[in-house]
């Protein structure tokens, strides 16, 4: 830190060593490594971290424990390297991904960390206007890409997994309280407003934080929906629920919805549960419809009964207050969305189309692999025939070999 200028040129050489230590069995080693990565991200190395043990355990800080101006080049290099490591080592992502992201948010600040990660992941899977996808998007980043600060490419499957991980951290981690507070008021907050700690936000327009995360979160439909609920964008949430009918409903998709319903009972969604009581509010109808949309997607389960009981309570309250349900037409709902929100929904459609095309390509690759195996067998058969055998003898010989394997080693002669 005292001679940072002399150390800057060696950062690319140090990065592989630091990334390797993130897999160390000791959490202490990992935490000190993350502190070094955070200091590399700052132009002046960071100041103000006097007691490392106490600082690393403080989840209430919203501006980052290391004070200083970020070096955008090195900050992006650190993020690219960490994401590249997670892409190549999924076990590390599962075991240490949450720890790495949470501690980087504590040491730096959650807003800038999440925004840069979202920008990197979104840029990696940007499709062309014709919907073409580059080969690097299918295979993931190369080592040269990871070590650079330029745009790198990840597979859409990894981006989707990473978004789900980031979304769960956002909804549950104490370290992300400041970002949750910012998002919960992003659409109704004017530029230059203050955070809960009385400090001015780091972006001129907090709504841009929501939009940046939304564009990346589109790679996971359930995560996108939960982000809208957190940001109180109930109009967009209801529009997304209606689009879920066009998505292939898999077991994994239903499990994500089940987990979201459980999270609706957590402190992160206290505002949502209380806003269900405001039956006369204009946002109540899309909020209630969004929750009922989740209910209709769920099979009969504990999550279904839990959400159904809460919504039944809201309907009983409305009946007791003698409040007539608001009757809004679909055109009225469409007019309630701003042009920027409609554009976000169009972006969601483009990302879902990208995932659909990638799924089709994976199916084609699998089929082509099976065809190559069949072609290889046919080539061997033709070679045996040319060598003097007959088609029937080769066929029976192959069946005899398969039958002997299934019989536990017993040889059958034809």
PDB file of C-alpha atoms in Angstrom, residues 380-381 384-385 389-405 411-414:
ATOM      1  CA  UNK A 380     -17.268 -50.421 -38.510  1.00  0.00           C
ATOM      2  CA  UNK A 381     -20.031 -52.630 -39.879  1.00  0.00           C
ATOM      3  CA  UNK A 384     -16.251 -55.837 -41.570  1.00  0.00           C
ATOM      4  CA  UNK A 385     -18.436 -56.605 -44.593  1.00  0.00           C
ATOM      5  CA  UNK A 389     -17.838 -60.974 -43.319  1.00  0.00           C
ATOM      6  CA  UNK A 390     -21.570 -60.695 -43.758  1.00  0.00           C
ATOM      7  CA  UNK A 391     -23.967 -58.167 -42.355  1.00  0.00           C
ATOM      8  CA  UNK A 392     -25.868 -60.822 -40.436  1.00  0.00           C
ATOM      9  CA  UNK A 393     -22.749 -62.317 -38.879  1.00  0.00           C
ATOM     10  CA  UNK A 394     -21.548 -58.930 -37.678  1.00  0.00           C
ATOM     11  CA  UNK A 395     -25.018 -58.113 -36.363  1.00  0.00           C
ATOM     12  CA  UNK A 396     -25.324 -61.366 -34.441  1.00  0.00           C
ATOM     13  CA  UNK A 397     -21.783 -61.022 -33.154  1.00  0.00           C
ATOM     14  CA  UNK A 398     -22.651 -57.592 -31.703  1.00  0.00           C
ATOM     15  CA  UNK A 399     -25.845 -58.905 -30.128  1.00  0.00           C
ATOM     16  CA  UNK A 400     -23.967 -61.865 -28.677  1.00  0.00           C
ATOM     17  CA  UNK A 401     -21.489 -59.503 -27.024  1.00  0.00           C
ATOM     18  CA  UNK A 402     -24.294 -57.367 -25.551  1.00  0.00           C
ATOM     19  CA  UNK A 403     -26.177 -60.428 -24.284  1.00  0.00           C
ATOM     20  CA  UNK A 404     -23.072 -61.805 -22.611  1.00  0.00           C
ATOM     21  CA  UNK A 405     -22.563 -58.493 -20.792  1.00  0.00           C
ATOM     22  CA  UNK A 411     -21.018 -66.178 -23.046  1.00  0.00           C
ATOM     23  CA  UNK A 412     -23.762 -66.878 -25.564  1.00  0.00           C
ATOM     24  CA  UNK A 413     -22.823 -68.260 -28.955  1.00  0.00           C
ATOM     25  CA  UNK A 414     -25.041 -67.763 -31.967  1.00  0.00           C
TER      26      UNK A 414
END
